[in-house]
Amino acid sequence: MPKCHFCSSDVHPSLAQCPRCGAPVHKPRPDLEAELLRLLDGGRQLEAVKLYKERRGVPLMEAKQAVESLTARHGLMRQRAGCMGMVLAVVLVAVPAAVSLGMTMLHSLAKRTAVLHTAPASLP
């Protein structure tokens, strides 16, 4: 059963508005839905939202929610790296580099310390 793109409650396909919040239920025409699915399948969600907004004449937020609802209904998940992807990338690159640099610095410090702690040569 389709879900309302405002309150996420179930809406029977025959209804024109959500029984819970009263939001209008916009059902994309089959040709529009096919175009949206093609764009979403290609990872082009922004273009799908723009297309829905232009064709339906709805506000941007409503178009975004409708496209997200369509995405969820068809099991399409957009791939997102987001902040966590960037954190993971930094950790995977920076940590080994920092460890390597730290080990190099420790080795250098150990050499200097060893030189300082060796017994001085006997003086003549």
Short mmCIF file of N, CA and C in Angstrom, two decimals:
data_model
loop_
_atom_site.label_atom_id
_atom_site.label_comp_id
_atom_site.label_asym_id
_atom_site.label_seq_id
_atom_site.Cartn_x
_atom_site.Cartn_y
_atom_site.Cartn_z
N MET A 1 0.85 -1.17 0.00
CA MET A 1 0.00 0.00 0.00
C MET A 1 0.90 1.24 0.00
N PRO A 2 0.56 2.23 -0.82
CA PRO A 2 1.38 3.45 -0.87
C PRO A 2 1.37 4.19 0.46
N LYS A 3 2.41 4.97 0.69
CA LYS A 3 2.52 5.76 1.92
C LYS A 3 2.41 7.24 1.58
N CYS A 4 1.86 7.99 2.54
CA CYS A 4 1.78 9.44 2.40
C CYS A 4 3.20 9.99 2.47
N HIS A 5 3.55 10.91 1.56
CA HIS A 5 4.91 11.44 1.57
C HIS A 5 5.09 12.55 2.61
N PHE A 6 4.04 12.88 3.36
CA PHE A 6 4.16 13.85 4.45
C PHE A 6 4.25 13.17 5.81
N CYS A 7 3.31 12.24 6.09
CA CYS A 7 3.27 11.64 7.43
C CYS A 7 3.62 10.16 7.43
N SER A 8 3.86 9.58 6.27
CA SER A 8 4.26 8.17 6.10
C SER A 8 3.19 7.15 6.51
N SER A 9 1.96 7.59 6.65
CA SER A 9 0.91 6.60 6.96
C SER A 9 0.44 5.94 5.67
N ASP A 10 -0.14 4.76 5.80
CA ASP A 10 -0.63 4.03 4.63
C ASP A 10 -1.84 4.75 4.03
N VAL A 11 -1.85 4.83 2.71
CA VAL A 11 -2.95 5.47 2.00
C VAL A 11 -3.44 4.49 0.95
N HIS A 12 -4.71 4.18 0.99
CA HIS A 12 -5.28 3.26 0.01
C HIS A 12 -5.15 3.88 -1.38
N PRO A 13 -4.81 3.09 -2.39
CA PRO A 13 -4.60 3.64 -3.74
C PRO A 13 -5.80 4.39 -4.32
N SER A 14 -7.00 4.09 -3.83
CA SER A 14 -8.18 4.74 -4.39
C SER A 14 -8.41 6.14 -3.80
N LEU A 15 -7.72 6.49 -2.71
CA LEU A 15 -7.92 7.78 -2.05
C LEU A 15 -7.12 8.88 -2.72
N ALA A 16 -7.69 10.09 -2.70
CA ALA A 16 -7.02 11.25 -3.30
C ALA A 16 -6.24 12.03 -2.25
N GLN A 17 -6.52 11.74 -0.96
CA GLN A 17 -5.78 12.43 0.09
C GLN A 17 -5.54 11.48 1.26
N CYS A 18 -4.55 11.81 2.05
CA CYS A 18 -4.17 10.98 3.20
C CYS A 18 -5.26 11.06 4.27
N PRO A 19 -5.73 9.92 4.79
CA PRO A 19 -6.76 9.96 5.82
C PRO A 19 -6.23 10.51 7.16
N ARG A 20 -4.93 10.46 7.36
CA ARG A 20 -4.36 10.90 8.65
C ARG A 20 -4.09 12.41 8.67
N CYS A 21 -3.37 12.90 7.64
CA CYS A 21 -2.99 14.32 7.66
C CYS A 21 -3.72 15.16 6.62
N GLY A 22 -4.41 14.52 5.69
CA GLY A 22 -5.17 15.26 4.68
C GLY A 22 -4.34 15.74 3.50
N ALA A 23 -3.09 15.35 3.44
CA ALA A 23 -2.23 15.77 2.33
C ALA A 23 -2.71 15.14 1.04
N PRO A 24 -2.65 15.90 -0.05
CA PRO A 24 -3.06 15.31 -1.33
C PRO A 24 -2.09 14.21 -1.74
N VAL A 25 -2.65 13.17 -2.32
CA VAL A 25 -1.83 12.06 -2.79
C VAL A 25 -1.64 12.24 -4.28
N HIS A 26 -0.41 12.56 -4.65
CA HIS A 26 -0.10 12.73 -6.07
C HIS A 26 0.46 11.42 -6.59
N LYS A 27 -0.24 10.87 -7.53
CA LYS A 27 0.23 9.63 -8.14
C LYS A 27 0.84 9.98 -9.49
N PRO A 28 2.10 9.67 -9.67
CA PRO A 28 2.71 9.98 -10.96
C PRO A 28 2.07 9.16 -12.08
N ARG A 29 1.94 9.79 -13.21
CA ARG A 29 1.44 9.05 -14.38
C ARG A 29 2.47 7.99 -14.73
N PRO A 30 2.01 6.89 -15.35
CA PRO A 30 2.94 5.79 -15.66
C PRO A 30 4.17 6.24 -16.45
N ASP A 31 3.99 7.17 -17.41
CA ASP A 31 5.15 7.61 -18.19
C ASP A 31 6.10 8.45 -17.34
N LEU A 32 5.56 9.29 -16.46
CA LEU A 32 6.39 10.08 -15.57
C LEU A 32 7.11 9.16 -14.58
N GLU A 33 6.39 8.20 -14.04
CA GLU A 33 7.00 7.27 -13.09
C GLU A 33 8.14 6.49 -13.74
N ALA A 34 7.94 6.07 -14.98
CA ALA A 34 9.00 5.33 -15.68
C ALA A 34 10.23 6.20 -15.87
N GLU A 35 10.01 7.49 -16.22
CA GLU A 35 11.14 8.41 -16.39
C GLU A 35 11.86 8.64 -15.07
N LEU A 36 11.08 8.81 -14.00
CA LEU A 36 11.67 9.02 -12.68
C LEU A 36 12.48 7.81 -12.25
N LEU A 37 11.94 6.63 -12.47
CA LEU A 37 12.66 5.40 -12.10
C LEU A 37 13.95 5.25 -12.89
N ARG A 38 13.91 5.65 -14.15
CA ARG A 38 15.12 5.58 -14.98
C ARG A 38 16.20 6.51 -14.42
N LEU A 39 15.78 7.72 -14.04
CA LEU A 39 16.73 8.67 -13.46
C LEU A 39 17.26 8.17 -12.11
N LEU A 40 16.36 7.67 -11.28
CA LEU A 40 16.76 7.17 -9.96
C LEU A 40 17.70 5.98 -10.07
N ASP A 41 17.42 5.12 -11.03
CA ASP A 41 18.26 3.95 -11.22
C ASP A 41 19.68 4.35 -11.64
N GLY A 42 19.77 5.50 -12.30
CA GLY A 42 21.08 6.02 -12.71
C GLY A 42 21.74 6.88 -11.64
N GLY A 43 21.11 6.95 -10.44
CA GLY A 43 21.69 7.73 -9.35
C GLY A 43 21.48 9.23 -9.51
N ARG A 44 20.50 9.63 -10.30
CA ARG A 44 20.28 11.06 -10.59
C ARG A 44 19.02 11.55 -9.88
N GLN A 45 19.04 11.52 -8.54
CA GLN A 45 17.87 11.87 -7.74
C GLN A 45 17.49 13.35 -7.90
N LEU A 46 18.48 14.22 -7.95
CA LEU A 46 18.20 15.65 -8.08
C LEU A 46 17.43 15.94 -9.38
N GLU A 47 17.85 15.30 -10.46
CA GLU A 47 17.15 15.48 -11.73
C GLU A 47 15.73 14.94 -11.66
N ALA A 48 15.55 13.84 -10.94
CA ALA A 48 14.21 13.26 -10.78
C ALA A 48 13.30 14.22 -10.01
N VAL A 49 13.84 14.84 -8.97
CA VAL A 49 13.04 15.80 -8.18
C VAL A 49 12.67 16.99 -9.06
N LYS A 50 13.61 17.51 -9.83
CA LYS A 50 13.33 18.64 -10.72
C LYS A 50 12.26 18.28 -11.74
N LEU A 51 12.38 17.09 -12.32
CA LEU A 51 11.40 16.65 -13.31
C LEU A 51 10.01 16.54 -12.68
N TYR A 52 9.92 15.93 -11.50
CA TYR A 52 8.63 15.79 -10.82
C TYR A 52 8.04 17.16 -10.52
N LYS A 53 8.86 18.07 -10.04
CA LYS A 53 8.40 19.42 -9.70
C LYS A 53 7.85 20.13 -10.93
N GLU A 54 8.57 20.05 -12.03
CA GLU A 54 8.13 20.73 -13.27
C GLU A 54 6.85 20.12 -13.81
N ARG A 55 6.81 18.80 -13.87
CA ARG A 55 5.65 18.13 -14.48
C ARG A 55 4.38 18.24 -13.62
N ARG A 56 4.55 18.17 -12.31
CA ARG A 56 3.39 18.19 -11.42
C ARG A 56 3.04 19.59 -10.94
N GLY A 57 3.96 20.52 -11.04
CA GLY A 57 3.70 21.88 -10.59
C GLY A 57 3.55 21.98 -9.08
N VAL A 58 4.36 21.20 -8.37
CA VAL A 58 4.29 21.19 -6.91
C VAL A 58 5.52 21.89 -6.33
N PRO A 59 5.47 22.29 -5.06
CA PRO A 59 6.66 22.89 -4.43
C PRO A 59 7.82 21.89 -4.36
N LEU A 60 9.01 22.44 -4.24
CA LEU A 60 10.22 21.62 -4.24
C LEU A 60 10.20 20.56 -3.14
N MET A 61 9.80 20.93 -1.93
CA MET A 61 9.81 19.97 -0.82
C MET A 61 8.85 18.81 -1.09
N GLU A 62 7.70 19.12 -1.65
CA GLU A 62 6.73 18.07 -1.97
C GLU A 62 7.27 17.15 -3.06
N ALA A 63 7.95 17.73 -4.05
CA ALA A 63 8.55 16.92 -5.12
C ALA A 63 9.62 16.00 -4.55
N LYS A 64 10.44 16.54 -3.65
CA LYS A 64 11.50 15.74 -3.03
C LYS A 64 10.90 14.57 -2.25
N GLN A 65 9.86 14.85 -1.47
CA GLN A 65 9.23 13.79 -0.69
C GLN A 65 8.57 12.75 -1.58
N ALA A 66 7.97 13.18 -2.67
CA ALA A 66 7.32 12.24 -3.59
C ALA A 66 8.36 11.33 -4.25
N VAL A 67 9.50 11.90 -4.64
CA VAL A 67 10.56 11.10 -5.26
C VAL A 67 11.16 10.13 -4.25
N GLU A 68 11.35 10.58 -3.01
CA GLU A 68 11.86 9.69 -1.97
C GLU A 68 10.88 8.55 -1.70
N SER A 69 9.59 8.86 -1.73
CA SER A 69 8.56 7.84 -1.54
C SER A 69 8.61 6.82 -2.68
N LEU A 70 8.75 7.31 -3.89
CA LEU A 70 8.85 6.43 -5.06
C LEU A 70 10.10 5.56 -4.95
N THR A 71 11.19 6.15 -4.51
CA THR A 71 12.44 5.42 -4.33
C THR A 71 12.26 4.28 -3.33
N ALA A 72 11.60 4.58 -2.22
CA ALA A 72 11.38 3.57 -1.19
C ALA A 72 10.42 2.48 -1.67
N ARG A 73 9.38 2.89 -2.37
CA ARG A 73 8.39 1.91 -2.87
C ARG A 73 9.01 0.90 -3.82
N HIS A 74 9.96 1.34 -4.60
CA HIS A 74 10.57 0.46 -5.61
C HIS A 74 11.88 -0.15 -5.11
N GLY A 75 12.20 0.07 -3.86
CA GLY A 75 13.40 -0.55 -3.28
C GLY A 75 14.70 -0.01 -3.83
N LEU A 76 14.66 1.19 -4.34
CA LEU A 76 15.89 1.82 -4.85
C LEU A 76 16.49 2.65 -3.74
N MET A 77 17.71 2.37 -3.41
CA MET A 77 18.39 3.16 -2.38
C MET A 77 19.48 3.95 -3.08
N ARG A 78 19.47 5.25 -2.85
CA ARG A 78 20.55 6.01 -3.47
C ARG A 78 21.82 5.80 -2.68
N GLN A 79 22.93 5.79 -3.38
CA GLN A 79 24.22 5.56 -2.74
C GLN A 79 24.73 6.89 -2.21
N ARG A 80 25.08 6.86 -0.94
CA ARG A 80 25.54 8.08 -0.31
C ARG A 80 26.84 7.81 0.42
N ALA A 81 27.75 8.69 0.25
CA ALA A 81 28.97 8.59 1.03
C ALA A 81 28.81 9.47 2.26
N GLY A 82 28.34 10.69 2.05
CA GLY A 82 28.08 11.58 3.16
C GLY A 82 29.30 11.82 4.03
N CYS A 83 29.05 12.31 5.21
CA CYS A 83 30.13 12.63 6.16
C CYS A 83 30.85 11.37 6.62
N MET A 84 30.08 10.31 6.87
CA MET A 84 30.71 9.09 7.37
C MET A 84 31.67 8.51 6.33
N GLY A 85 31.33 8.62 5.08
CA GLY A 85 32.22 8.15 4.02
C GLY A 85 33.53 8.93 4.02
N MET A 86 33.41 10.24 4.24
CA MET A 86 34.62 11.07 4.28
C MET A 86 35.45 10.74 5.51
N VAL A 87 34.81 10.54 6.65
CA VAL A 87 35.54 10.19 7.88
C VAL A 87 36.28 8.88 7.68
N LEU A 88 35.60 7.91 7.10
CA LEU A 88 36.22 6.62 6.86
C LEU A 88 37.42 6.75 5.92
N ALA A 89 37.27 7.56 4.87
CA ALA A 89 38.38 7.75 3.94
C ALA A 89 39.58 8.39 4.63
N VAL A 90 39.32 9.40 5.46
CA VAL A 90 40.40 10.07 6.17
C VAL A 90 41.09 9.11 7.13
N VAL A 91 40.28 8.33 7.84
CA VAL A 91 40.86 7.38 8.80
C VAL A 91 41.71 6.34 8.08
N LEU A 92 41.22 5.84 6.97
CA LEU A 92 41.96 4.81 6.24
C LEU A 92 43.26 5.33 5.65
N VAL A 93 43.30 6.62 5.33
CA VAL A 93 44.52 7.19 4.75
C VAL A 93 45.41 7.80 5.83
N ALA A 94 44.82 8.56 6.74
CA ALA A 94 45.61 9.32 7.70
C ALA A 94 46.20 8.47 8.81
N VAL A 95 45.47 7.52 9.31
CA VAL A 95 45.96 6.73 10.44
C VAL A 95 47.23 5.95 10.07
N PRO A 96 47.22 5.20 8.97
CA PRO A 96 48.47 4.49 8.63
C PRO A 96 49.64 5.46 8.39
N ALA A 97 49.35 6.61 7.79
CA ALA A 97 50.41 7.58 7.55
C ALA A 97 50.94 8.12 8.87
N ALA A 98 50.04 8.41 9.81
CA ALA A 98 50.44 8.92 11.12
C ALA A 98 51.24 7.87 11.89
N VAL A 99 50.81 6.63 11.81
CA VAL A 99 51.52 5.56 12.50
C VAL A 99 52.92 5.42 11.91
N SER A 100 53.01 5.45 10.60
CA SER A 100 54.31 5.34 9.94
C SER A 100 55.22 6.50 10.34
N LEU A 101 54.67 7.71 10.34
CA LEU A 101 55.45 8.89 10.72
C LEU A 101 55.87 8.78 12.18
N GLY A 102 54.95 8.35 13.03
CA GLY A 102 55.26 8.19 14.45
C GLY A 102 56.36 7.18 14.68
N MET A 103 56.31 6.07 13.95
CA MET A 103 57.35 5.04 14.09
C MET A 103 58.70 5.58 13.63
N THR A 104 58.70 6.35 12.56
CA THR A 104 59.94 6.94 12.06
C THR A 104 60.52 7.90 13.09
N MET A 105 59.65 8.71 13.68
CA MET A 105 60.11 9.66 14.70
C MET A 105 60.63 8.93 15.93
N LEU A 106 59.95 7.88 16.35
CA LEU A 106 60.40 7.11 17.52
C LEU A 106 61.76 6.47 17.25
N HIS A 107 61.94 5.93 16.05
CA HIS A 107 63.20 5.30 15.68
C HIS A 107 64.33 6.34 15.71
N SER A 108 64.05 7.52 15.16
CA SER A 108 65.05 8.60 15.14
C SER A 108 65.38 9.04 16.57
N LEU A 109 64.35 9.15 17.41
CA LEU A 109 64.56 9.54 18.80
C LEU A 109 65.36 8.48 19.55
N ALA A 110 65.08 7.22 19.27
CA ALA A 110 65.82 6.13 19.92
C ALA A 110 67.29 6.19 19.54
N LYS A 111 67.57 6.50 18.28
CA LYS A 111 68.98 6.61 17.84
C LYS A 111 69.67 7.74 18.58
N ARG A 112 69.00 8.89 18.69
CA ARG A 112 69.61 10.03 19.38
C ARG A 112 69.84 9.72 20.85
N THR A 113 68.87 9.09 21.46
CA THR A 113 68.98 8.75 22.88
C THR A 113 70.12 7.77 23.10
N ALA A 114 70.27 6.81 22.21
CA ALA A 114 71.34 5.82 22.33
C ALA A 114 72.69 6.51 22.23
N VAL A 115 72.80 7.49 21.36
CA VAL A 115 74.06 8.21 21.21
C VAL A 115 74.36 9.00 22.47
N LEU A 116 73.36 9.62 23.06
CA LEU A 116 73.56 10.41 24.26
C LEU A 116 73.93 9.57 25.47
N HIS A 117 73.43 8.36 25.54
CA HIS A 117 73.65 7.52 26.71
C HIS A 117 74.86 6.59 26.58
N THR A 118 75.57 6.65 25.51
CA THR A 118 76.75 5.81 25.41
C THR A 118 77.86 6.44 26.25
N ALA A 119 78.69 5.61 26.76
CA ALA A 119 79.78 6.10 27.62
C ALA A 119 80.75 6.90 26.77
N PRO A 120 81.16 8.05 27.28
CA PRO A 120 82.10 8.85 26.49
C PRO A 120 83.44 8.13 26.39
N ALA A 121 84.13 8.40 25.33
CA ALA A 121 85.45 7.78 25.15
C ALA A 121 86.38 8.30 26.25
N SER A 122 87.25 7.47 26.68
CA SER A 122 88.14 7.89 27.74
C SER A 122 89.07 8.98 27.25
N LEU A 123 89.25 9.91 28.10
CA LEU A 123 90.08 11.06 27.73
C LEU A 123 91.55 10.71 27.93
N PRO A 124 92.43 11.14 27.08
CA PRO A 124 93.87 10.86 27.26
C PRO A 124 94.51 11.66 28.32
#
